[in-house]
Tab-separated table of N, CA, C and O in Angstrom:
chain	number	residue	atom	x	y	z
O	1	UNK	N	-10.356	-32.186	-43.162
O	1	UNK	CA	-9.155	-31.515	-42.751
O	1	UNK	C	-9.441	-30.765	-41.446
O	1	UNK	O	-10.378	-29.976	-41.362
O	2	UNK	N	-8.640	-31.011	-40.431
O	2	UNK	CA	-8.822	-30.366	-39.133
O	2	UNK	C	-8.100	-29.025	-39.108
O	2	UNK	O	-7.041	-28.866	-39.706
O	3	UNK	N	-8.708	-28.101	-38.427
O	3	UNK	CA	-8.095	-26.787	-38.251
O	3	UNK	C	-7.500	-26.715	-36.854
O	3	UNK	O	-8.126	-27.151	-35.885
O	4	UNK	N	-6.294	-26.153	-36.733
O	4	UNK	CA	-5.684	-26.051	-35.404
O	4	UNK	C	-6.469	-25.066	-34.526
O	4	UNK	O	-6.989	-24.065	-35.011
O	5	UNK	N	-6.560	-25.400	-33.255
O	5	UNK	CA	-7.245	-24.510	-32.311
O	5	UNK	C	-6.397	-23.260	-32.098
O	5	UNK	O	-5.173	-23.328	-32.035
O	6	UNK	N	-7.064	-22.150	-32.018
O	6	UNK	CA	-6.366	-20.895	-31.793
O	6	UNK	C	-6.965	-20.201	-30.578
O	6	UNK	O	-8.185	-20.143	-30.431
O	7	UNK	N	-6.095	-19.706	-29.753
O	7	UNK	CA	-6.540	-18.945	-28.590
O	7	UNK	C	-7.078	-17.602	-29.058
O	7	UNK	O	-6.572	-17.026	-30.019
O	8	UNK	N	-8.134	-17.101	-28.399
O	8	UNK	CA	-8.652	-15.793	-28.813
O	8	UNK	C	-7.620	-14.706	-28.537
O	8	UNK	O	-6.880	-14.758	-27.571
O	9	UNK	N	-7.574	-13.758	-29.428
O	9	UNK	CA	-6.664	-12.634	-29.268
O	9	UNK	C	-7.473	-11.463	-28.731
O	9	UNK	O	-8.420	-11.004	-29.373
O	10	UNK	N	-7.107	-11.017	-27.544
O	10	UNK	CA	-7.823	-9.916	-26.913
O	10	UNK	C	-7.151	-8.588	-27.240
O	10	UNK	O	-5.934	-8.517	-27.380
O	11	UNK	N	-7.956	-7.568	-27.323
O	11	UNK	CA	-7.403	-6.228	-27.469
O	11	UNK	C	-6.793	-5.821	-26.125
O	11	UNK	O	-7.039	-6.460	-25.097
O	12	UNK	N	-6.036	-4.732	-26.135
O	12	UNK	CA	-5.473	-4.225	-24.873
O	12	UNK	C	-6.583	-3.932	-23.873
O	12	UNK	O	-6.497	-4.280	-22.701
O	13	UNK	N	-7.637	-3.294	-24.339
O	13	UNK	CA	-8.744	-2.936	-23.449
O	13	UNK	C	-9.419	-4.180	-22.871
O	13	UNK	O	-9.726	-4.236	-21.685
O	14	UNK	N	-9.624	-5.195	-23.714
O	14	UNK	CA	-10.223	-6.434	-23.225
O	14	UNK	C	-9.312	-7.134	-22.219
O	14	UNK	O	-9.790	-7.670	-21.218
O	15	UNK	N	-8.020	-7.112	-22.479
O	15	UNK	CA	-7.067	-7.722	-21.554
O	15	UNK	C	-7.093	-7.029	-20.198
O	15	UNK	O	-7.090	-7.684	-19.150
O	16	UNK	N	-7.134	-5.702	-20.216
O	16	UNK	CA	-7.197	-4.936	-18.967
O	16	UNK	C	-8.481	-5.266	-18.223
O	16	UNK	O	-8.474	-5.459	-17.005
O	17	UNK	N	-9.596	-5.345	-18.948
O	17	UNK	CA	-10.872	-5.679	-18.308
O	17	UNK	C	-10.814	-7.050	-17.636
O	17	UNK	O	-11.296	-7.218	-16.510
O	18	UNK	N	-10.216	-8.016	-18.304
O	18	UNK	CA	-10.095	-9.368	-17.739
O	18	UNK	C	-9.239	-9.342	-16.478
O	18	UNK	O	-9.579	-9.962	-15.464
O	19	UNK	N	-8.150	-8.602	-16.516
O	19	UNK	CA	-7.261	-8.508	-15.344
O	19	UNK	C	-7.988	-7.851	-14.177
O	19	UNK	O	-7.956	-8.355	-13.051
O	20	UNK	N	-8.662	-6.738	-14.432
O	20	UNK	CA	-9.379	-6.029	-13.363
O	20	UNK	C	-10.500	-6.912	-12.805
O	20	UNK	O	-10.683	-6.991	-11.585
O	21	UNK	N	-11.244	-7.591	-13.662
O	21	UNK	CA	-12.300	-8.493	-13.193
O	21	UNK	C	-11.721	-9.618	-12.334
O	21	UNK	O	-12.323	-10.010	-11.327
O	22	UNK	N	-10.556	-10.114	-12.699
O	22	UNK	CA	-9.899	-11.155	-11.905
O	22	UNK	C	-9.513	-10.631	-10.534
O	22	UNK	O	-9.687	-11.319	-9.517
O	23	UNK	N	-8.997	-9.421	-10.484
O	23	UNK	CA	-8.624	-8.819	-9.198
O	23	UNK	C	-9.855	-8.604	-8.326
O	23	UNK	O	-9.807	-8.815	-7.113
O	24	UNK	N	-10.968	-8.197	-8.927
O	24	UNK	CA	-12.215	-8.026	-8.174
O	24	UNK	C	-12.637	-9.363	-7.572
O	24	UNK	O	-13.036	-9.431	-6.401
O	25	UNK	N	-12.533	-10.436	-8.339
O	25	UNK	CA	-12.887	-11.769	-7.828
O	25	UNK	C	-11.989	-12.161	-6.659
O	25	UNK	O	-12.465	-12.740	-5.678
O	26	UNK	N	-10.722	-11.835	-6.755
O	26	UNK	CA	-9.785	-12.146	-5.672
O	26	UNK	C	-10.175	-11.386	-4.410
O	26	UNK	O	-10.210	-11.953	-3.311
O	27	UNK	N	-10.495	-10.108	-4.550
O	27	UNK	CA	-10.895	-9.303	-3.391
O	27	UNK	C	-12.158	-9.881	-2.752
O	27	UNK	O	-12.260	-9.985	-1.529
O	28	UNK	N	-13.120	-10.276	-3.579
O	28	UNK	CA	-14.355	-10.846	-3.051
O	28	UNK	C	-14.072	-12.150	-2.312
O	28	UNK	O	-14.636	-12.383	-1.231
O	29	UNK	N	-13.209	-12.970	-2.849
O	29	UNK	CA	-12.850	-14.224	-2.185
O	29	UNK	C	-12.123	-13.964	-0.863
O	29	UNK	O	-12.364	-14.654	0.136
O	30	UNK	N	-11.226	-12.974	-0.860
O	30	UNK	CA	-10.510	-12.631	0.366
O	30	UNK	C	-11.483	-12.160	1.442
O	30	UNK	O	-11.385	-12.554	2.610
O	31	UNK	N	-12.439	-11.332	1.065
O	31	UNK	CA	-13.430	-10.838	2.020
O	31	UNK	C	-14.276	-11.983	2.556
O	31	UNK	O	-14.530	-12.070	3.765
O	32	UNK	N	-14.701	-12.860	1.669
O	32	UNK	CA	-15.501	-14.018	2.087
O	32	UNK	C	-14.712	-14.917	3.032
O	32	UNK	O	-15.217	-15.343	4.075
O	33	UNK	N	-13.474	-15.201	2.671
O	33	UNK	CA	-12.618	-16.038	3.515
O	33	UNK	C	-12.452	-15.418	4.896
O	33	UNK	O	-12.610	-16.085	5.915
O	34	UNK	N	-12.168	-14.133	4.923
O	34	UNK	CA	-11.931	-13.462	6.198
O	34	UNK	C	-13.198	-13.420	7.040
O	34	UNK	O	-13.200	-13.823	8.204
O	35	UNK	N	-14.286	-12.951	6.443
O	35	UNK	CA	-15.523	-12.732	7.207
O	35	UNK	C	-16.244	-14.022	7.581
O	35	UNK	O	-16.862	-14.098	8.645
O	36	UNK	N	-16.193	-15.004	6.724
O	36	UNK	CA	-16.988	-16.211	6.953
O	36	UNK	C	-16.204	-17.400	7.495
O	36	UNK	O	-16.818	-18.379	7.917
O	37	UNK	N	-14.896	-17.329	7.476
O	37	UNK	CA	-14.114	-18.472	7.941
O	37	UNK	C	-13.076	-18.080	8.975
O	37	UNK	O	-13.084	-18.585	10.096
O	38	UNK	N	-12.183	-17.186	8.588
O	38	UNK	CA	-11.040	-16.894	9.452
O	38	UNK	C	-11.427	-16.265	10.783
O	38	UNK	O	-10.854	-16.620	11.818
O	39	UNK	N	-12.376	-15.356	10.775
O	39	UNK	CA	-12.775	-14.706	12.023
O	39	UNK	C	-13.282	-15.739	13.021
O	39	UNK	O	-12.937	-15.713	14.202
O	40	UNK	N	-14.086	-16.669	12.547
O	40	UNK	CA	-14.602	-17.719	13.437
O	40	UNK	C	-13.479	-18.613	13.953
O	40	UNK	O	-13.475	-19.002	15.127
O	41	UNK	N	-12.529	-18.940	13.081
O	41	UNK	CA	-11.400	-19.779	13.495
O	41	UNK	C	-10.500	-19.052	14.491
O	41	UNK	O	-10.028	-19.649	15.455
O	42	UNK	N	-10.267	-17.787	14.250
O	42	UNK	CA	-9.421	-16.998	15.153
O	42	UNK	C	-10.060	-16.919	16.537
O	42	UNK	O	-9.376	-17.001	17.557
O	43	UNK	N	-11.377	-16.779	16.569
O	43	UNK	CA	-12.086	-16.684	17.854
O	43	UNK	C	-11.907	-17.945	18.698
O	43	UNK	O	-12.047	-17.902	19.920
O	44	UNK	N	-11.577	-19.062	18.069
O	44	UNK	CA	-11.403	-20.318	18.798
O	44	UNK	C	-10.024	-20.445	19.450
O	44	UNK	O	-9.813	-21.344	20.265
O	45	UNK	N	-9.107	-19.567	19.095
O	45	UNK	CA	-7.777	-19.629	19.700
O	45	UNK	C	-7.877	-19.311	21.188
O	45	UNK	O	-8.707	-18.497	21.605
O	46	UNK	N	-7.014	-19.940	21.995
O	46	UNK	CA	-7.202	-19.889	23.450
O	46	UNK	C	-6.936	-18.541	24.123
O	46	UNK	O	-7.534	-18.252	25.156
O	47	UNK	N	-6.054	-17.723	23.575
O	47	UNK	CA	-5.743	-16.461	24.256
O	47	UNK	C	-5.868	-15.292	23.291
O	47	UNK	O	-5.738	-15.448	22.067
O	48	UNK	N	-6.086	-14.140	23.861
O	48	UNK	CA	-6.177	-12.922	23.050
O	48	UNK	C	-4.850	-12.636	22.358
O	48	UNK	O	-4.821	-12.122	21.242
O	49	UNK	N	-3.746	-13.002	22.999
O	49	UNK	CA	-2.422	-12.787	22.392
O	49	UNK	C	-2.273	-13.619	21.119
O	49	UNK	O	-1.780	-13.126	20.105
O	50	UNK	N	-2.722	-14.882	21.170
O	50	UNK	CA	-2.640	-15.732	19.970
O	50	UNK	C	-3.599	-15.234	18.895
O	50	UNK	O	-3.263	-15.227	17.708
O	51	UNK	N	-4.777	-14.815	19.317
O	51	UNK	CA	-5.734	-14.280	18.354
O	51	UNK	C	-5.160	-13.048	17.660
O	51	UNK	O	-5.255	-12.919	16.430
O	52	UNK	N	-4.558	-12.179	18.441
O	52	UNK	CA	-3.978	-10.952	17.895
O	52	UNK	C	-2.831	-11.253	16.942
O	52	UNK	O	-2.734	-10.643	15.865
O	53	UNK	N	-1.978	-12.187	17.313
O	53	UNK	CA	-0.828	-12.536	16.467
O	53	UNK	C	-1.284	-13.098	15.118
O	53	UNK	O	-0.757	-12.721	14.063
O	54	UNK	N	-2.265	-13.993	15.153
O	54	UNK	CA	-2.771	-14.586	13.909
O	54	UNK	C	-3.474	-13.529	13.063
O	54	UNK	O	-3.264	-13.446	11.847
O	55	UNK	N	-4.284	-12.705	13.701
O	55	UNK	CA	-4.983	-11.654	12.978
O	55	UNK	C	-3.993	-10.691	12.324
O	55	UNK	O	-4.170	-10.279	11.175
O	56	UNK	N	-2.919	-10.358	13.037
O	56	UNK	CA	-1.904	-9.460	12.479
O	56	UNK	C	-1.255	-10.066	11.237
O	56	UNK	O	-1.080	-9.384	10.225
O	57	UNK	N	-0.924	-11.354	11.289
O	57	UNK	CA	-0.316	-12.007	10.123
O	57	UNK	C	-1.268	-12.015	8.932
O	57	UNK	O	-0.864	-11.757	7.794
O	58	UNK	N	-2.518	-12.319	9.205
O	58	UNK	CA	-3.506	-12.343	8.123
O	58	UNK	C	-3.665	-10.951	7.516
O	58	UNK	O	-3.669	-10.784	6.293
O	59	UNK	N	-3.784	-9.948	8.366
O	59	UNK	CA	-3.979	-8.589	7.873
O	59	UNK	C	-2.754	-8.100	7.095
O	59	UNK	O	-2.900	-7.387	6.095
O	60	UNK	N	-1.571	-8.486	7.520
O	60	UNK	CA	-0.363	-8.113	6.766
O	60	UNK	C	-0.380	-8.747	5.379
O	60	UNK	O	-0.040	-8.103	4.384
O	61	UNK	N	-0.789	-10.002	5.309
O	61	UNK	CA	-0.895	-10.679	4.011
O	61	UNK	C	-1.938	-10.033	3.124
O	61	UNK	O	-1.711	-9.809	1.928
O	62	UNK	N	-3.092	-9.730	3.702
O	62	UNK	CA	-4.145	-9.071	2.938
O	62	UNK	C	-3.688	-7.693	2.473
O	62	UNK	O	-3.980	-7.274	1.359
O	63	UNK	N	-2.981	-6.978	3.315
O	63	UNK	CA	-2.473	-5.652	2.951
O	63	UNK	C	-1.505	-5.746	1.767
O	63	UNK	O	-1.549	-4.915	0.858
O	64	UNK	N	-0.655	-6.751	1.783
O	64	UNK	CA	0.288	-6.926	0.666
O	64	UNK	C	-0.470	-7.180	-0.634
O	64	UNK	O	-0.132	-6.611	-1.687
O	65	UNK	N	-1.508	-8.002	-0.574
O	65	UNK	CA	-2.292	-8.283	-1.776
O	65	UNK	C	-3.040	-7.032	-2.230
O	65	UNK	O	-3.114	-6.736	-3.418
O	66	UNK	N	-3.603	-6.284	-1.297
O	66	UNK	CA	-4.298	-5.047	-1.650
O	66	UNK	C	-3.343	-4.059	-2.322
O	66	UNK	O	-3.718	-3.379	-3.269
O	67	UNK	N	-2.119	-3.981	-1.839
O	67	UNK	CA	-1.120	-3.093	-2.459
O	67	UNK	C	-0.812	-3.539	-3.880
O	67	UNK	O	-0.661	-2.710	-4.786
O	68	UNK	N	-0.734	-4.845	-4.075
O	68	UNK	CA	-0.480	-5.368	-5.416
O	68	UNK	C	-1.653	-5.054	-6.344
O	68	UNK	O	-1.461	-4.681	-7.511
O	69	UNK	N	-2.869	-5.187	-5.831
O	69	UNK	CA	-4.044	-4.861	-6.635
O	69	UNK	C	-4.040	-3.372	-6.987
O	69	UNK	O	-4.338	-2.996	-8.126
O	70	UNK	N	-3.690	-2.534	-6.035
O	70	UNK	CA	-3.620	-1.097	-6.305
O	70	UNK	C	-2.609	-0.805	-7.409
O	70	UNK	O	-2.840	0.062	-8.267
O	71	UNK	N	-1.497	-1.509	-7.407
O	71	UNK	CA	-0.485	-1.316	-8.450
O	71	UNK	C	-1.028	-1.723	-9.825
O	71	UNK	O	-0.776	-1.041	-10.830
O	72	UNK	N	-1.794	-2.812	-9.864
O	72	UNK	CA	-2.390	-3.259	-11.128
O	72	UNK	C	-3.404	-2.234	-11.629
O	72	UNK	O	-3.414	-1.864	-12.805
O	73	UNK	N	-4.245	-1.739	-10.730
O	73	UNK	CA	-5.236	-0.734	-11.119
O	73	UNK	C	-4.536	0.551	-11.564
O	73	UNK	O	-4.927	1.171	-12.559
O	74	UNK	N	-3.473	0.936	-10.861
O	74	UNK	CA	-2.721	2.127	-11.250
O	74	UNK	C	-2.093	1.983	-12.626
O	74	UNK	O	-2.134	2.911	-13.443
O	75	UNK	N	-1.527	0.819	-12.885
O	75	UNK	CA	-0.936	0.573	-14.205
O	75	UNK	C	-2.007	0.611	-15.287
O	75	UNK	O	-1.781	1.154	-16.380
O	76	UNK	N	-3.167	0.057	-14.980
O	76	UNK	CA	-4.275	0.085	-15.930
O	76	UNK	C	-4.714	1.523	-16.212
O	76	UNK	O	-4.970	1.892	-17.360
O	77	UNK	N	-4.778	2.333	-15.166
O	77	UNK	CA	-5.168	3.734	-15.340
O	77	UNK	C	-4.148	4.486	-16.194
O	77	UNK	O	-4.516	5.288	-17.060
O	78	UNK	N	-2.864	4.216	-15.956
O	78	UNK	CA	-1.829	4.871	-16.765
O	78	UNK	C	-1.922	4.448	-18.223
O	78	UNK	O	-1.786	5.268	-19.131
O	79	UNK	N	-2.161	3.155	-18.456
O	79	UNK	CA	-2.289	2.649	-19.829
O	79	UNK	C	-3.470	3.322	-20.520
O	79	UNK	O	-3.370	3.761	-21.667
O	80	UNK	N	-4.590	3.415	-19.811
O	80	UNK	CA	-5.769	4.070	-20.383
O	80	UNK	C	-5.489	5.539	-20.672
O	80	UNK	O	-5.920	6.071	-21.699
O	81	UNK	N	-4.763	6.200	-19.773
O	81	UNK	CA	-4.421	7.608	-19.988
O	81	UNK	C	-3.572	7.774	-21.243
O	81	UNK	O	-3.842	8.653	-22.069
O	82	UNK	N	-2.574	6.942	-21.394
O	82	UNK	CA	-1.706	7.019	-22.579
O	82	UNK	C	-2.525	6.798	-23.839
O	82	UNK	O	-2.359	7.510	-24.834
O	83	UNK	N	-3.431	5.818	-23.797
O	83	UNK	CA	-4.277	5.548	-24.965
O	83	UNK	C	-5.149	6.751	-25.329
O	83	UNK	O	-5.504	6.930	-26.486
O	84	UNK	N	-5.489	7.566	-24.321
O	84	UNK	CA	-6.303	8.758	-24.563
O	84	UNK	C	-5.466	10.007	-24.828
O	84	UNK	O	-5.993	11.101	-24.964
O	85	UNK	N	-4.132	9.840	-24.855
O	85	UNK	CA	-3.252	10.964	-25.109
O	85	UNK	C	-3.012	11.843	-23.892
O	85	UNK	O	-2.626	12.998	-24.025
O	86	UNK	N	-3.239	11.290	-22.703
O	86	UNK	CA	-3.039	12.027	-21.452
O	86	UNK	C	-1.696	11.620	-20.855
O	86	UNK	O	-1.331	10.453	-20.871
O	87	UNK	N	-0.987	12.590	-20.324
O	87	UNK	CA	0.289	12.323	-19.672
O	87	UNK	C	0.063	11.384	-18.485
O	87	UNK	O	-0.670	11.737	-17.554
O	88	UNK	N	0.653	10.196	-18.472
O	88	UNK	CA	0.408	9.245	-17.380
O	88	UNK	C	0.899	9.730	-16.026
O	88	UNK	O	0.432	9.259	-14.993
O	89	UNK	N	1.818	10.686	-16.000
O	89	UNK	CA	2.268	11.206	-14.706
O	89	UNK	C	1.151	11.965	-14.001
O	89	UNK	O	1.133	12.076	-12.775
O	90	UNK	N	0.179	12.457	-14.751
O	90	UNK	CA	-0.976	13.117	-14.138
O	90	UNK	C	-1.854	12.097	-13.419
O	90	UNK	O	-2.429	12.394	-12.388
O	91	UNK	N	-1.916	10.906	-13.948
O	91	UNK	CA	-2.669	9.825	-13.293
O	91	UNK	C	-1.941	9.400	-12.038
O	91	UNK	O	-2.546	9.190	-10.999
O	92	UNK	N	-0.636	9.311	-12.119
O	92	UNK	CA	0.174	8.857	-10.988
O	92	UNK	C	-0.033	9.716	-9.758
O	92	UNK	O	-0.148	9.215	-8.654
O	93	UNK	N	-0.101	11.039	-9.923
O	93	UNK	CA	-0.253	11.904	-8.753
O	93	UNK	C	-1.595	11.670	-8.087
O	93	UNK	O	-1.723	11.813	-6.878
O	94	UNK	N	-2.593	11.282	-8.833
O	94	UNK	CA	-3.914	11.034	-8.254
O	94	UNK	C	-3.944	9.728	-7.461
O	94	UNK	O	-4.756	9.587	-6.562
O	95	UNK	N	-3.099	8.790	-7.780
O	95	UNK	CA	-3.096	7.507	-7.096
O	95	UNK	C	-2.653	7.626	-5.642
O	95	UNK	O	-3.006	6.802	-4.813
O	96	UNK	N	-1.903	8.651	-5.325
O	96	UNK	CA	-1.406	8.788	-3.957
O	96	UNK	C	-2.258	9.749	-3.138
O	96	UNK	O	-1.884	10.132	-2.037
O	97	UNK	N	-3.416	10.149	-3.686
O	97	UNK	CA	-4.333	11.073	-3.018
O	97	UNK	C	-3.717	12.438	-2.736
O	97	UNK	O	-4.141	13.140	-1.836
O	98	UNK	N	-2.683	12.807	-3.460
O	98	UNK	CA	-2.095	14.134	-3.375
O	98	UNK	C	-2.287	14.774	-4.736
O	98	UNK	O	-1.360	14.945	-5.494
O	99	UNK	N	-3.505	15.062	-5.026
O	99	UNK	CA	-3.870	15.444	-6.385
O	99	UNK	C	-3.559	16.908	-6.671
O	99	UNK	O	-4.364	17.801	-6.443
O	100	UNK	N	-2.358	17.126	-7.156
O	100	UNK	CA	-1.945	18.437	-7.641
O	100	UNK	C	-1.755	18.320	-9.140
O	100	UNK	O	-0.733	18.701	-9.676
O	101	UNK	N	-2.740	17.764	-9.775
O	101	UNK	CA	-2.607	17.450	-11.199
O	101	UNK	C	-2.615	18.670	-12.099
O	101	UNK	O	-2.168	18.610	-13.227
O	102	UNK	N	-3.159	19.740	-11.608
O	102	UNK	CA	-3.202	20.944	-12.423
O	102	UNK	C	-1.808	21.566	-12.465
O	102	UNK	O	-1.294	22.003	-11.450
O	103	UNK	N	-1.221	21.570	-13.633
O	103	UNK	CA	0.109	22.178	-13.787
O	103	UNK	C	-0.058	23.678	-13.980
O	103	UNK	O	-0.948	24.128	-14.705
O	104	UNK	N	0.782	24.415	-13.310
O	104	UNK	CA	0.729	25.859	-13.471
O	104	UNK	C	1.279	26.236	-14.833
O	104	UNK	O	2.272	25.681	-15.292
O	105	UNK	N	0.644	27.186	-15.449
O	105	UNK	CA	1.059	27.596	-16.790
O	105	UNK	C	1.804	28.902	-16.751
O	105	UNK	O	1.733	29.689	-15.920
């Protein structure tokens, strides 16, 4: 008698770890692509204006991805805070580097 295959069920913490590890891999690939391939290709463009235009487009794309990664990490931090019984709005203020997390009593 054959048993049906079942996908592993991850805990919330394991799922978050997998997501964060995936984002780290993406960042590493982006850095490798930029440093080892794109910079050399951009240098081959005939004018500084074309090089600048291409570099600007690439950097805008990378910036958008970095912002998305920051949102994922922020959501993960809020989830972890809630799991620990911490108000997630306290985590949110730290994400913008305006850390006024101490509430006046």
